Amino acid sequence: MIEQVTVSQLPQWLQAAHQDGQPAQVLDVREADELQVAAIAPAAITAIQGAFVHIPMSQLAARVGELDPELPVACLCHHGGRSQRVAMYLAQQGFAKVANIAGGIDAWSREVDASVPRY
Protein backbone atom coordinates (compact mmCIF):
# COMPACT_ATOMS: atom_id res chain seq x y z
CA MET A 1 0.00 0.00 0.00
CA ILE A 2 1.37 3.38 -1.03
CA GLU A 3 1.24 6.11 1.60
CA GLN A 4 -1.01 9.04 0.65
CA VAL A 5 0.23 12.47 1.72
CA THR A 6 -1.98 15.53 1.38
CA VAL A 7 -0.44 18.80 0.24
CA SER A 8 -0.92 20.25 3.72
CA GLN A 9 0.90 17.23 5.21
CA LEU A 10 3.79 17.42 2.71
CA PRO A 11 6.06 19.74 4.75
CA GLN A 12 5.81 17.49 7.80
CA TRP A 13 6.31 14.36 5.68
CA LEU A 14 9.45 15.82 4.08
CA GLN A 15 10.87 16.91 7.43
CA ALA A 16 10.15 13.52 9.00
CA ALA A 17 11.61 11.72 5.99
CA HIS A 18 14.79 13.84 5.98
CA GLN A 19 17.70 11.46 6.69
CA ASP A 20 21.30 12.02 7.66
CA GLY A 21 21.51 15.40 5.97
CA GLN A 22 19.94 14.04 2.77
CA PRO A 23 16.63 15.60 1.75
CA ALA A 24 13.60 13.58 0.78
CA GLN A 25 12.74 13.88 -2.89
CA VAL A 26 9.61 15.39 -4.45
CA LEU A 27 9.30 13.80 -7.87
CA ASP A 28 7.10 15.67 -10.33
CA VAL A 29 6.07 13.15 -13.00
CA ARG A 30 4.11 15.53 -15.23
CA GLU A 31 5.23 16.36 -18.75
CA ALA A 32 7.40 19.43 -19.36
CA ASP A 33 4.54 21.45 -20.86
CA GLU A 34 2.46 20.84 -17.72
CA LEU A 35 5.35 21.93 -15.54
CA GLN A 36 5.56 25.19 -17.50
CA VAL A 37 1.88 25.89 -16.81
CA ALA A 38 1.90 25.16 -13.08
CA ALA A 39 4.64 24.13 -10.69
CA ILE A 40 5.66 24.14 -7.08
CA ALA A 41 8.62 26.47 -6.83
CA PRO A 42 11.70 24.32 -6.13
CA ALA A 43 12.65 26.86 -3.44
CA ALA A 44 9.41 26.02 -1.61
CA ILE A 45 10.46 22.36 -1.50
CA THR A 46 14.04 23.20 -0.48
CA ALA A 47 12.72 25.41 2.31
CA ILE A 48 10.99 22.39 3.83
CA GLN A 49 14.07 20.18 3.54
CA GLY A 50 13.19 18.50 0.27
CA ALA A 51 14.80 18.10 -3.13
CA PHE A 52 12.74 18.76 -6.26
CA VAL A 53 13.18 16.38 -9.20
CA HIS A 54 11.33 16.44 -12.52
CA ILE A 55 11.17 13.19 -14.48
CA PRO A 56 8.08 12.80 -16.67
CA MET A 57 6.27 9.51 -16.21
CA SER A 58 6.91 8.75 -19.91
CA GLN A 59 10.68 8.84 -19.25
CA LEU A 60 10.81 7.23 -15.82
CA ALA A 61 11.90 3.72 -16.81
CA ALA A 62 14.91 5.14 -18.67
CA ARG A 63 15.78 7.70 -15.97
CA VAL A 64 14.98 5.92 -12.70
CA GLY A 65 18.73 5.74 -12.00
CA GLU A 66 18.69 9.50 -11.39
CA LEU A 67 16.80 8.86 -8.15
CA ASP A 68 18.38 7.54 -4.97
CA PRO A 69 16.33 4.49 -3.89
CA GLU A 70 17.55 4.91 -0.31
CA LEU A 71 15.98 8.36 0.00
CA PRO A 72 12.27 8.86 0.55
CA VAL A 73 10.35 10.09 -2.49
CA ALA A 74 6.92 11.73 -2.73
CA CYS A 75 5.41 11.64 -6.22
CA LEU A 76 3.39 14.51 -7.72
CA CYS A 77 1.26 14.88 -10.83
CA HIS A 78 -1.84 16.86 -11.84
CA HIS A 79 -4.46 15.17 -9.63
CA GLY A 80 -2.69 12.13 -8.14
CA GLY A 81 -3.40 9.30 -10.58
CA ARG A 82 -0.14 9.17 -12.52
CA SER A 83 1.90 9.83 -9.39
CA GLN A 84 0.15 6.91 -7.67
CA ARG A 85 1.19 4.61 -10.52
CA VAL A 86 4.76 5.95 -10.41
CA ALA A 87 4.88 5.47 -6.63
CA MET A 88 3.78 1.86 -7.08
CA TYR A 89 6.45 1.35 -9.75
CA LEU A 90 9.17 2.81 -7.52
CA ALA A 91 8.10 0.59 -4.62
CA GLN A 92 8.34 -2.42 -6.95
CA GLN A 93 11.84 -1.27 -7.92
CA GLY A 94 12.93 -1.43 -4.28
CA PHE A 95 12.66 2.21 -3.22
CA ALA A 96 12.66 2.26 0.56
CA LYS A 97 9.98 4.90 1.26
CA VAL A 98 7.50 6.09 -1.34
CA ALA A 99 4.41 8.27 -1.06
CA ASN A 100 1.82 9.76 -3.39
CA ILE A 101 0.91 13.43 -3.05
CA ALA A 102 -2.88 13.15 -3.06
CA GLY A 103 -4.64 15.72 -5.21
CA GLY A 104 -1.44 16.72 -7.02
CA ILE A 105 -0.57 20.20 -8.20
CA ASP A 106 -4.27 21.03 -8.39
CA ALA A 107 -4.61 20.52 -4.62
CA TRP A 108 -1.40 22.51 -4.08
CA SER A 109 -2.96 25.42 -5.97
CA ARG A 110 -6.27 25.20 -4.09
CA GLU A 111 -4.88 24.60 -0.59
CA VAL A 112 -1.30 25.92 -0.37
CA ASP A 113 -0.41 28.46 -3.05
CA ALA A 114 -3.23 30.09 -5.00
CA SER A 115 -0.67 31.80 -7.26
CA VAL A 116 -0.02 28.42 -8.92
CA PRO A 117 -2.37 28.28 -11.94
CA ARG A 118 -4.98 25.55 -12.14
CA TYR A 119 -5.44 23.73 -15.43
Coordinates of N, CA, C and O in Angstrom, one line a residue, residues 36-98:
Q36 N 5.5 23.8 -17.1 CA 5.6 25.2 -17.5 C 4.3 25.9 -17.1 O 4.3 27.1 -16.8
V37 N 3.2 25.3 -17.1 CA 1.9 25.9 -16.8 C 1.8 26.1 -15.3 O 1.4 27.2 -14.9
A38 N 2.1 25.1 -14.5 CA 1.9 25.2 -13.1 C 2.9 24.3 -12.4 O 3.1 23.1 -12.7
A39 N 3.6 24.9 -11.4 CA 4.6 24.1 -10.7 C 4.8 24.6 -9.3 O 4.5 25.8 -9.0
I40 N 5.2 23.7 -8.4 CA 5.7 24.1 -7.1 C 7.1 24.7 -7.3 O 7.9 24.1 -7.9
A41 N 7.3 25.9 -6.7 CA 8.6 26.5 -6.8 C 9.6 25.6 -6.1 O 9.4 25.2 -5.0
P42 N 10.7 25.2 -6.8 CA 11.7 24.3 -6.1 C 12.2 24.9 -4.8 O 12.5 24.2 -3.9
A43 N 12.2 26.2 -4.7 CA 12.6 26.9 -3.4 C 11.7 26.5 -2.3 O 12.1 26.4 -1.2
A44 N 10.4 26.4 -2.6 CA 9.4 26.0 -1.6 C 9.7 24.6 -1.1 O 9.5 24.4 0.1
I45 N 10.1 23.7 -1.9 CA 10.5 22.4 -1.5 C 11.8 22.4 -0.7 O 11.9 21.7 0.3
T46 N 12.8 23.1 -1.2 CA 14.0 23.2 -0.5 C 13.8 23.8 0.9 O 14.5 23.3 1.9
A47 N 13.0 24.8 1.0 CA 12.7 25.4 2.3 C 12.2 24.4 3.3 O 12.3 24.7 4.5
I48 N 11.5 23.4 2.9 CA 11.0 22.4 3.8 C 11.8 21.1 3.8 O 11.3 20.0 4.0
Q49 N 13.1 21.3 3.5 CA 14.1 20.2 3.5 C 13.8 19.1 2.5 O 14.0 17.9 2.8
G50 N 13.4 19.5 1.3 CA 13.2 18.5 0.3 C 14.0 18.8 -0.9 O 14.6 19.9 -1.1
A51 N 14.1 17.9 -1.8 CA 14.8 18.1 -3.1 C 13.8 17.9 -4.2 O 13.1 16.9 -4.2
F52 N 13.7 18.8 -5.2 CA 12.7 18.8 -6.3 C 13.4 18.1 -7.5 O 14.5 18.5 -7.9
V53 N 12.7 17.1 -8.0 CA 13.2 16.4 -9.2 C 12.0 16.3 -10.2 O 10.9 16.0 -9.8
H54 N 12.3 16.6 -11.5 CA 11.3 16.4 -12.5 C 11.8 15.3 -13.5 O 12.8 15.4 -14.2
I55 N 11.0 14.3 -13.5 CA 11.2 13.2 -14.5 C 9.8 12.8 -14.9 O 9.0 12.2 -14.2
P56 N 9.4 13.2 -16.2 CA 8.1 12.8 -16.7 C 7.9 11.3 -16.6 O 8.8 10.5 -16.8
M57 N 6.6 10.9 -16.3 CA 6.3 9.5 -16.2 C 6.7 8.8 -17.5 O 7.2 7.6 -17.4
S58 N 6.6 9.4 -18.6 CA 6.9 8.7 -19.9 C 8.4 8.4 -20.0 O 8.8 7.6 -20.9
Q59 N 9.2 9.1 -19.2 CA 10.7 8.8 -19.2 C 11.2 8.1 -18.0 O 12.4 7.8 -17.9
L60 N 10.3 7.8 -17.1 CA 10.8 7.2 -15.8 C 11.6 5.9 -15.9 O 12.7 5.8 -15.3
A61 N 11.2 5.0 -16.7 CA 11.9 3.7 -16.8 C 13.3 3.9 -17.2 O 14.3 3.3 -16.7
A62 N 13.6 4.9 -18.2 CA 14.9 5.1 -18.7 C 15.7 6.0 -17.7 O 17.0 5.9 -17.7
R63 N 15.1 6.7 -16.8 CA 15.8 7.7 -16.0 C 15.7 7.4 -14.5 O 16.2 8.2 -13.7
V64 N 15.1 6.2 -14.1 CA 15.0 5.9 -12.7 C 16.3 5.9 -11.9 O 16.3 6.2 -10.7
G65 N 17.4 5.7 -12.6 CA 18.7 5.7 -12.0 C 19.1 7.1 -11.5 O 20.1 7.2 -10.7
E66 N 18.4 8.2 -11.9 CA 18.7 9.5 -11.4 C 18.2 9.7 -10.0 O 18.5 10.7 -9.3
L67 N 17.4 8.8 -9.5 CA 16.8 8.9 -8.1 C 17.6 7.9 -7.2 O 18.0 6.9 -7.6
D68 N 17.7 8.4 -6.0 CA 18.4 7.5 -5.0 C 17.3 6.7 -4.3 O 16.5 7.2 -3.6
P69 N 17.4 5.4 -4.5 CA 16.3 4.5 -3.9 C 16.4 4.4 -2.4 O 15.4 3.9 -1.7
E70 N 17.5 4.9 -1.8 CA 17.6 4.9 -0.3 C 16.9 6.1 0.3 O 16.6 6.2 1.5
L71 N 16.6 7.2 -0.5 CA 16.0 8.4 0.0 C 14.5 8.3 -0.2 O 14.0 7.8 -1.2
P72 N 13.7 8.8 0.7 CA 12.3 8.9 0.5 C 11.9 9.7 -0.7 O 12.6 10.7 -1.0
V73 N 10.8 9.3 -1.3 CA 10.3 10.1 -2.5 C 8.8 10.2 -2.4 O 8.1 9.2 -2.2
A74 N 8.4 11.4 -2.6 CA 6.9 11.7 -2.7 C 6.6 12.1 -4.2 O 7.3 13.0 -4.7
C75 N 5.7 11.4 -4.8 CA 5.4 11.6 -6.2 C 4.2 12.6 -6.4 O 3.2 12.5 -5.7
L76 N 4.4 13.5 -7.4 CA 3.4 14.5 -7.7 C 3.0 14.5 -9.2 O 3.9 14.3 -10.1
C77 N 1.7 14.7 -9.5 CA 1.3 14.9 -10.8 C 0.1 15.9 -10.8 O 0.1 16.8 -9.9
H78 N -0.8 15.9 -11.8 CA -1.8 16.9 -11.8 C -2.9 16.7 -10.7 O -3.2 17.6 -10.0
H79 N -3.4 15.5 -10.6 CA -4.5 15.2 -9.6 C -4.1 14.0 -8.7 O -4.8 13.8 -7.7
G80 N -3.1 13.2 -9.0 CA -2.7 12.1 -8.1 C -2.8 10.8 -8.8 O -2.3 9.8 -8.1
G81 N -3.3 10.6 -9.9 CA -3.4 9.3 -10.6 C -2.1 8.8 -11.1 O -1.7 7.7 -10.8
R82 N -1.4 9.6 -11.9 CA -0.1 9.2 -12.5 C 0.9 9.0 -11.4 O 1.7 8.0 -11.4
S83 N 0.9 9.9 -10.5 CA 1.9 9.8 -9.4 C 1.7 8.6 -8.5 O 2.6 8.0 -8.1
Q84 N 0.4 8.2 -8.4 CA 0.2 6.9 -7.7 C 0.8 5.7 -8.4 O 1.4 4.9 -7.8
R85 N 0.6 5.7 -9.7 CA 1.2 4.6 -10.5 C 2.7 4.6 -10.5 O 3.4 3.6 -10.3
V86 N 3.3 5.8 -10.5 CA 4.8 6.0 -10.4 C 5.2 5.5 -9.0 O 6.2 4.8 -8.9
A87 N 4.5 5.9 -8.0 CA 4.9 5.5 -6.6 C 4.9 3.9 -6.5 O 5.8 3.3 -5.9
M88 N 3.8 3.3 -7.1 CA 3.8 1.9 -7.1 C 5.0 1.2 -7.8 O 5.6 0.3 -7.4
Y89 N 5.3 1.8 -9.0 CA 6.5 1.3 -9.8 C 7.7 1.5 -8.9 O 8.5 0.5 -8.9
L90 N 7.9 2.6 -8.3 CA 9.2 2.8 -7.5 C 9.2 1.8 -6.4 O 10.3 1.3 -6.1
A91 N 8.1 1.6 -5.7 CA 8.1 0.6 -4.6 C 8.5 -0.8 -5.1 O 9.3 -1.5 -4.5
Q92 N 8.0 -1.1 -6.3 CA 8.3 -2.4 -7.0 C 9.8 -2.5 -7.3 O 10.4 -3.6 -7.4
Q93 N 10.4 -1.3 -7.6 CA 11.8 -1.3 -7.9 C 12.7 -1.3 -6.7 O 14.0 -1.1 -6.8
G94 N 12.1 -1.3 -5.5 CA 12.9 -1.4 -4.3 C 13.2 -0.1 -3.6 O 14.0 -0.1 -2.7
F95 N 12.5 0.9 -3.9 CA 12.7 2.2 -3.2 C 12.1 2.0 -1.8 O 11.1 1.4 -1.6
A96 N 12.9 2.5 -0.8 CA 12.7 2.3 0.6 C 11.4 2.9 1.1 O 10.6 2.3 1.8
K97 N 11.1 4.2 0.7 CA 10.0 4.9 1.3 C 9.4 5.7 0.1 O 10.0 6.7 -0.3
V98 N 8.2 5.4 -0.2 CA 7.5 6.1 -1.3 C 6.1 6.6 -0.9 O 5.4 5.8 -0.2

